[in-house]
mmCIF file of C-alpha atoms in Angstrom:
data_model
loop_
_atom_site.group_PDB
_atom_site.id
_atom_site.type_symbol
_atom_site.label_atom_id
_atom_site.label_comp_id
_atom_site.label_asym_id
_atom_site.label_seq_id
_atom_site.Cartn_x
_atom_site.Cartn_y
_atom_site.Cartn_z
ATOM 1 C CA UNK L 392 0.000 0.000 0.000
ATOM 2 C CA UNK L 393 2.997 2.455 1.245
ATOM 3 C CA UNK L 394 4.756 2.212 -2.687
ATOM 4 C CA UNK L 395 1.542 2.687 -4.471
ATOM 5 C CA UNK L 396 0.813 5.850 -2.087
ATOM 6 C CA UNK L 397 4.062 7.006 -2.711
ATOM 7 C CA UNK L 398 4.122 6.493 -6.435
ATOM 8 C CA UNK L 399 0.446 8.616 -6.257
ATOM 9 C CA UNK L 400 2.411 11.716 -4.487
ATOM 10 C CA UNK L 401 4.827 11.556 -7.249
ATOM 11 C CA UNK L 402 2.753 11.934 -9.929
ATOM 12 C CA UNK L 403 0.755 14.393 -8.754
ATOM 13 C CA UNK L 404 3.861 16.545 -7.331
ATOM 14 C CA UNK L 405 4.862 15.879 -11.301
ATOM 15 C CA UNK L 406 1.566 17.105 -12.535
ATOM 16 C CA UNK L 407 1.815 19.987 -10.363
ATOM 17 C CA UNK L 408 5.436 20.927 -11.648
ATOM 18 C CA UNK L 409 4.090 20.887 -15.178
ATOM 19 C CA UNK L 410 1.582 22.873 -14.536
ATOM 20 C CA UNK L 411 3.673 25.584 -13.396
ATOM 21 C CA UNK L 412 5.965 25.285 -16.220
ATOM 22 C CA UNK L 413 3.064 25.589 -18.788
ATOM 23 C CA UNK L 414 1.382 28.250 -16.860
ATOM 24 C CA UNK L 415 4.706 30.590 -16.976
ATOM 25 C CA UNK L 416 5.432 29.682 -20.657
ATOM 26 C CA UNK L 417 1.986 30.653 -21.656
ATOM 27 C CA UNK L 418 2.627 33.985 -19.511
ATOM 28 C CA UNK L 419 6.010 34.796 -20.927
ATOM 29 C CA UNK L 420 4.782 34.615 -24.166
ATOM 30 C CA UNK L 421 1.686 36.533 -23.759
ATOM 31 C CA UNK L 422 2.262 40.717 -24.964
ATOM 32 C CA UNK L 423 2.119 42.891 -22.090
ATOM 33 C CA UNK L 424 -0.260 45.593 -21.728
ATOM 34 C CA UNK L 425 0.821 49.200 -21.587
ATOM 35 C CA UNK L 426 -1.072 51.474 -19.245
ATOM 36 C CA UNK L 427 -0.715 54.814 -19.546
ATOM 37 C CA UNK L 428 -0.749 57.420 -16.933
ATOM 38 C CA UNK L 429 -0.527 61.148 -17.491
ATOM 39 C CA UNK L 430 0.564 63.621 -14.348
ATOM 40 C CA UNK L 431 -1.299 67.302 -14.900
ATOM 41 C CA UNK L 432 0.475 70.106 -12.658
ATOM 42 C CA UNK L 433 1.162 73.682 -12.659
ATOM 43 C CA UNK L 434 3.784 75.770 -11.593
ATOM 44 C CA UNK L 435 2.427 78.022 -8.538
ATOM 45 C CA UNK L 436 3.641 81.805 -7.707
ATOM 46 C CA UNK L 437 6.370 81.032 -5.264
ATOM 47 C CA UNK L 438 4.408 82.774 -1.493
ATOM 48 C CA UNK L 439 6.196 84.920 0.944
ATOM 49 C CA UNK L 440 9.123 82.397 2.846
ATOM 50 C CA UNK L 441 7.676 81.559 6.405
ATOM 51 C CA UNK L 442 9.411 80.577 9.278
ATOM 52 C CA UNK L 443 8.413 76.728 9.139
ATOM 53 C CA UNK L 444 9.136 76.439 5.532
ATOM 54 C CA UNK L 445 12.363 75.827 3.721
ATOM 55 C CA UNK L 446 11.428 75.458 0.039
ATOM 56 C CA UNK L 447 8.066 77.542 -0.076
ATOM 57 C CA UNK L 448 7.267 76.111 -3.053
ATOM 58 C CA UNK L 449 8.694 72.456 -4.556
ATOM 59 C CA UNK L 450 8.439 73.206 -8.121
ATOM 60 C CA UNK L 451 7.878 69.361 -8.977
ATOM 61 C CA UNK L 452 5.381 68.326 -6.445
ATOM 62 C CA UNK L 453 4.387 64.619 -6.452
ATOM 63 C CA UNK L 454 6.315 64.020 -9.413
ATOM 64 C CA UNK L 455 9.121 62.113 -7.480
ATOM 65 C CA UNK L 456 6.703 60.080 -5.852
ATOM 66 C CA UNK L 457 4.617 59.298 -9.498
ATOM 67 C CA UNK L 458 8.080 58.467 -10.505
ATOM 68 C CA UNK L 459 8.734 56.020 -7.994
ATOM 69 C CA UNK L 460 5.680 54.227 -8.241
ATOM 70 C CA UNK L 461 5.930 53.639 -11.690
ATOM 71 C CA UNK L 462 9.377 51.793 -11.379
ATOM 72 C CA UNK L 463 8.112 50.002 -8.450
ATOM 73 C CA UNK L 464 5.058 49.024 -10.357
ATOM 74 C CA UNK L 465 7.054 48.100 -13.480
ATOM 75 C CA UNK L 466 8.809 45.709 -11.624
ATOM 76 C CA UNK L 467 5.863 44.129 -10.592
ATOM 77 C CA UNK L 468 4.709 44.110 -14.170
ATOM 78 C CA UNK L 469 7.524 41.907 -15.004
ATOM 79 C CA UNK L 470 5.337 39.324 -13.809
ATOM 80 C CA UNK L 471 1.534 40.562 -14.225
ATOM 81 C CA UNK L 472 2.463 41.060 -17.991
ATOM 82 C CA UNK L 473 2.096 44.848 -17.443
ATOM 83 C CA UNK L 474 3.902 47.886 -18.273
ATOM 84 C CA UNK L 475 3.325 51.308 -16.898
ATOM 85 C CA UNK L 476 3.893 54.451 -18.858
ATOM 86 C CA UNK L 477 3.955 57.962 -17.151
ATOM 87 C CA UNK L 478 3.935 61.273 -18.513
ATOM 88 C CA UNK L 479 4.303 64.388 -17.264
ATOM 89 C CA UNK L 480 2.582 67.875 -18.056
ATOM 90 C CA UNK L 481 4.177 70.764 -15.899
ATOM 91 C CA UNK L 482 1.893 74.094 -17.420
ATOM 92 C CA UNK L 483 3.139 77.108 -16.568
ATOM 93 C CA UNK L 484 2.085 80.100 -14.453
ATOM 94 C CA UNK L 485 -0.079 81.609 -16.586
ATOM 95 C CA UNK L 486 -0.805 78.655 -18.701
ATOM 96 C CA UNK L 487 -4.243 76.824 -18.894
ATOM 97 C CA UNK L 488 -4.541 73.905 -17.922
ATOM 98 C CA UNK L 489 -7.787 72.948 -19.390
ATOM 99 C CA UNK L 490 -6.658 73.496 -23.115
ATOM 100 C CA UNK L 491 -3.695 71.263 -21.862
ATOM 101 C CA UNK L 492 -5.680 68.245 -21.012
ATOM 102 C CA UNK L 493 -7.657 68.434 -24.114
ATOM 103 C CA UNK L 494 -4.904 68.751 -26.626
ATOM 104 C CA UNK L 495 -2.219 66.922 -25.011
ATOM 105 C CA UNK L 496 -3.723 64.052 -22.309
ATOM 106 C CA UNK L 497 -7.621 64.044 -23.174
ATOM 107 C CA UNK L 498 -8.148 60.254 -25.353
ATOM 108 C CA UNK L 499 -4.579 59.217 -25.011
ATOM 109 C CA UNK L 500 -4.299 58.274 -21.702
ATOM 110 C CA UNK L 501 -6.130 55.417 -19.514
ATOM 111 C CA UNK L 502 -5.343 57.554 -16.152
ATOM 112 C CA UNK L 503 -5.051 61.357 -15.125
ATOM 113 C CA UNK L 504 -2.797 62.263 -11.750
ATOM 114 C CA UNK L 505 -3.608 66.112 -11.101
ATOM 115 C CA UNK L 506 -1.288 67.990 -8.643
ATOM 116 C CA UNK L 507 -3.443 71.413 -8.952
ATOM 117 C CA UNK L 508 -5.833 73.780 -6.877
ATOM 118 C CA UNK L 509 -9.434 72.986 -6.482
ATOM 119 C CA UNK L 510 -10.858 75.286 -8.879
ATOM 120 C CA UNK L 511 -8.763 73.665 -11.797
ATOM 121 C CA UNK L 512 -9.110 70.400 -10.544
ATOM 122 C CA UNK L 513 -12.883 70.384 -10.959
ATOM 123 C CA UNK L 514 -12.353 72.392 -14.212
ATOM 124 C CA UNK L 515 -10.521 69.415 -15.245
ATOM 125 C CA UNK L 516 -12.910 66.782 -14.225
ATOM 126 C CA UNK L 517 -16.033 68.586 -15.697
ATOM 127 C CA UNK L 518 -14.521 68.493 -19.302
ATOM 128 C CA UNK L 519 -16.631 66.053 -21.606
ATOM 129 C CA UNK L 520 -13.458 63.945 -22.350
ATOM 130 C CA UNK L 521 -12.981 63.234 -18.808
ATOM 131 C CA UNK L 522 -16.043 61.921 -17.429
ATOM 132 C CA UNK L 523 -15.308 58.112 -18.425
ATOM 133 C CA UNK L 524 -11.915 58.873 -16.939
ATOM 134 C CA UNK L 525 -10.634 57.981 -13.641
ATOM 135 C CA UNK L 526 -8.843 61.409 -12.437
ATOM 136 C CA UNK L 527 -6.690 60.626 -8.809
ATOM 137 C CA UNK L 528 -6.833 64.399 -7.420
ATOM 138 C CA UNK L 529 -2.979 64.278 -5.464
ATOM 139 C CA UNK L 530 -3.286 67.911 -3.928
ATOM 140 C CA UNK L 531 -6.634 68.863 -2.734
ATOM 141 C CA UNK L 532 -8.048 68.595 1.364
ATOM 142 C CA UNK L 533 -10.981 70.604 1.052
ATOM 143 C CA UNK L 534 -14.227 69.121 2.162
ATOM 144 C CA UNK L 535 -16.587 70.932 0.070
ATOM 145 C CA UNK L 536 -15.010 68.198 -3.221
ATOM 146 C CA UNK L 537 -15.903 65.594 -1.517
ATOM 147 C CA UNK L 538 -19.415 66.820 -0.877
ATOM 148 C CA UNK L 539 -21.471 69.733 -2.633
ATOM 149 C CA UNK L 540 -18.835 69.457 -5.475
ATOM 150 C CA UNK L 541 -18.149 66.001 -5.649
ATOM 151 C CA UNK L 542 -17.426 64.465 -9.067
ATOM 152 C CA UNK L 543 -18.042 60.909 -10.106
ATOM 153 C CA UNK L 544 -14.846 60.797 -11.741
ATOM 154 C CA UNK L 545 -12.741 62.242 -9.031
ATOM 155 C CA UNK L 546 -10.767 59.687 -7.075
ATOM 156 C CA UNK L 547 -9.150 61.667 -3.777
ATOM 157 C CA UNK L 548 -5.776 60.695 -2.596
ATOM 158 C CA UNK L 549 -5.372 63.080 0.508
ATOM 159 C CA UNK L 550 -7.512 63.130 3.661
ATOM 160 C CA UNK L 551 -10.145 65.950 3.393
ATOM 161 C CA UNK L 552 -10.022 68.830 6.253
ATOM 162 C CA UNK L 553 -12.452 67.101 8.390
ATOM 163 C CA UNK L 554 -10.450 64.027 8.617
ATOM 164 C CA UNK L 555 -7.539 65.208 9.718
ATOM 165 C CA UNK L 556 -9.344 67.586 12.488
ATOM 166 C CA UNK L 557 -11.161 64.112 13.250
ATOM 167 C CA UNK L 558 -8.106 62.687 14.095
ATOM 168 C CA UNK L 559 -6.380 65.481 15.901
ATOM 169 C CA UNK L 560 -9.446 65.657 17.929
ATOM 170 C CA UNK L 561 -8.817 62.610 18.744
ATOM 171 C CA UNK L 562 -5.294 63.025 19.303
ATOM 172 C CA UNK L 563 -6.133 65.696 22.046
ATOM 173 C CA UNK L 564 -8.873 63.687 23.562
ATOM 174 C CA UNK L 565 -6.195 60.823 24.025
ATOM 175 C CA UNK L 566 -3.356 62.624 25.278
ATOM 176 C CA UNK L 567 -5.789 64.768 27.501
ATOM 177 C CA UNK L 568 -4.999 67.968 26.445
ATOM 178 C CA UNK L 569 -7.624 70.450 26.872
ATOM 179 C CA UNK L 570 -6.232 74.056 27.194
ATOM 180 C CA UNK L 571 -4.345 75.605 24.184
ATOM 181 C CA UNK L 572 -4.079 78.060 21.096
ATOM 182 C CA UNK L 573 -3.741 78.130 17.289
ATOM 183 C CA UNK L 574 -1.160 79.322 15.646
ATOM 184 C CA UNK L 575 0.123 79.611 11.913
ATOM 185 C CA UNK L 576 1.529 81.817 9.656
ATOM 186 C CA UNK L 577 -1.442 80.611 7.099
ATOM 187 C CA UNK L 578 -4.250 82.316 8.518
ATOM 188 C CA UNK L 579 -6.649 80.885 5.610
ATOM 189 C CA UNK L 580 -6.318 77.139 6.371
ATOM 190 C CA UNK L 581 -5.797 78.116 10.484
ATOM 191 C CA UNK L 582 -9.612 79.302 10.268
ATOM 192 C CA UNK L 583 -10.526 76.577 7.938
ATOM 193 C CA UNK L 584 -9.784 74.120 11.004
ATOM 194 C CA UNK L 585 -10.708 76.032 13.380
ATOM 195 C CA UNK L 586 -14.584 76.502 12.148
ATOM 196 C CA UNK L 587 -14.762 72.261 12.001
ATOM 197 C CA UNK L 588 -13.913 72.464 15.267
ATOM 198 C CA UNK L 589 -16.300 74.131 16.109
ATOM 199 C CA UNK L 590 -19.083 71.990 14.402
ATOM 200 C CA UNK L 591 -18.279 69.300 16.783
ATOM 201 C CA UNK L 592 -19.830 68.380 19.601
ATOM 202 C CA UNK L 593 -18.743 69.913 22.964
ATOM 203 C CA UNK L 594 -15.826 67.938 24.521
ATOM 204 C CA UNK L 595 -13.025 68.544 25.100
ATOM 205 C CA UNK L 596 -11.277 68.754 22.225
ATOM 206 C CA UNK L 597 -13.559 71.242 20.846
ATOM 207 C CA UNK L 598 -13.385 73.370 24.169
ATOM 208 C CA UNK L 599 -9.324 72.877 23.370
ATOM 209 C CA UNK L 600 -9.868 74.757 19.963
ATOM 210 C CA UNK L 601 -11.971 77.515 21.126
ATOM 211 C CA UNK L 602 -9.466 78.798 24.163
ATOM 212 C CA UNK L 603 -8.319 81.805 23.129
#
């Protein structure tokens, strides 16, 4: 009984091994397919230096890290069979980025990456040739995208506003902190935070917010 058992395993370990060899043959053999990605940003009017800030403005943005993706995922695609193709489009200052995603990236692309404000990011995803298009927004945290001005075709990469004071709410709640004061040199996004603070409930963490 213990031969013929053992002379089962064989052949099926045998069966198995062919398998595999067949399976990667068949895949080696098979053409890869190309998707193409195309990265939409513009260059911003460099701001007034700060004291927390360095490089006021990075000039490629989330280019670096498109970059590295796309080698990361090419090496992947060695064995899915896939190869990944990125493009950049860096418009200038006073360029428009609408007429560049219809001439140059509108039809010839499978994916858009946009690095750009909200107003142009929605101009983007509104145009005709985008709405069977899968645009991954890389730049924007405002809420009111991914509510009143949501688009179907928008794909958000960033936590919105009201995550991240969800989470530093948290954070506060946690570490027991409940006295304390803003501060920032960017008064804009200081009262952004500060006003969905103040839509939550009263604990804490709001009461944290609102010392002055």
């Amino acid at each position: 009984m213990y031969p013929k058992t053992r002379w089962l395993h064989t052949l099926a370990a045998l069966f198995m091994l062919f398998s595999a060899f067949s399976t990667a043959i068949i895949a080696a053999n098979k053409p890869k397919q190309t998707i193409t990605i195309a990265f939409l940003t513009q260059l911003q009017k460099a701001g007034a230096p700060t004291s927390n800030s360095i490089d006021p403005v990075i000039l490629n943005k989330g280019l670096p890290g498109a970059e590295l993706a796309i080698e990361d995922n090419n090496t992947t695609g060695e064995y899915t069979r896939q190869k990944f193709v990125l493009k950049a489009f860096v418009v200038p200052q006073e360029g428009n980025v609408v007429e560049v995603f219809n001439q140059q990236i509108a039809k010839k692309f499978d994916y858009l990456v946009v690095s750009l404000p909200p107003e142009s990011t929605l101009s983007i995803a509104d145009q005709e040739a985008a709405k069977n298009m899968l645009v991954f927004d890389a730049a924007t945290i405002d809420d009111d995208l991914r509510n009143v001005n949501c688009r179907a075709n928008l794909f958000y990469l960033l936590p919105s506003r009201a995550m991240r004071a969800d989470a530093l709410a948290q954070y506060l709640m946690k570490k027991r902190w409940t006295n304390g004061f803003w501060s920032s040199v960017t008064p804009v996004k200081t009262h952004a935070m500060q006003k969905l603070f103040a839509g939550r409930p009263s604990d804490s963490a709001s009461s944290w917010c609102r010392k002055k």
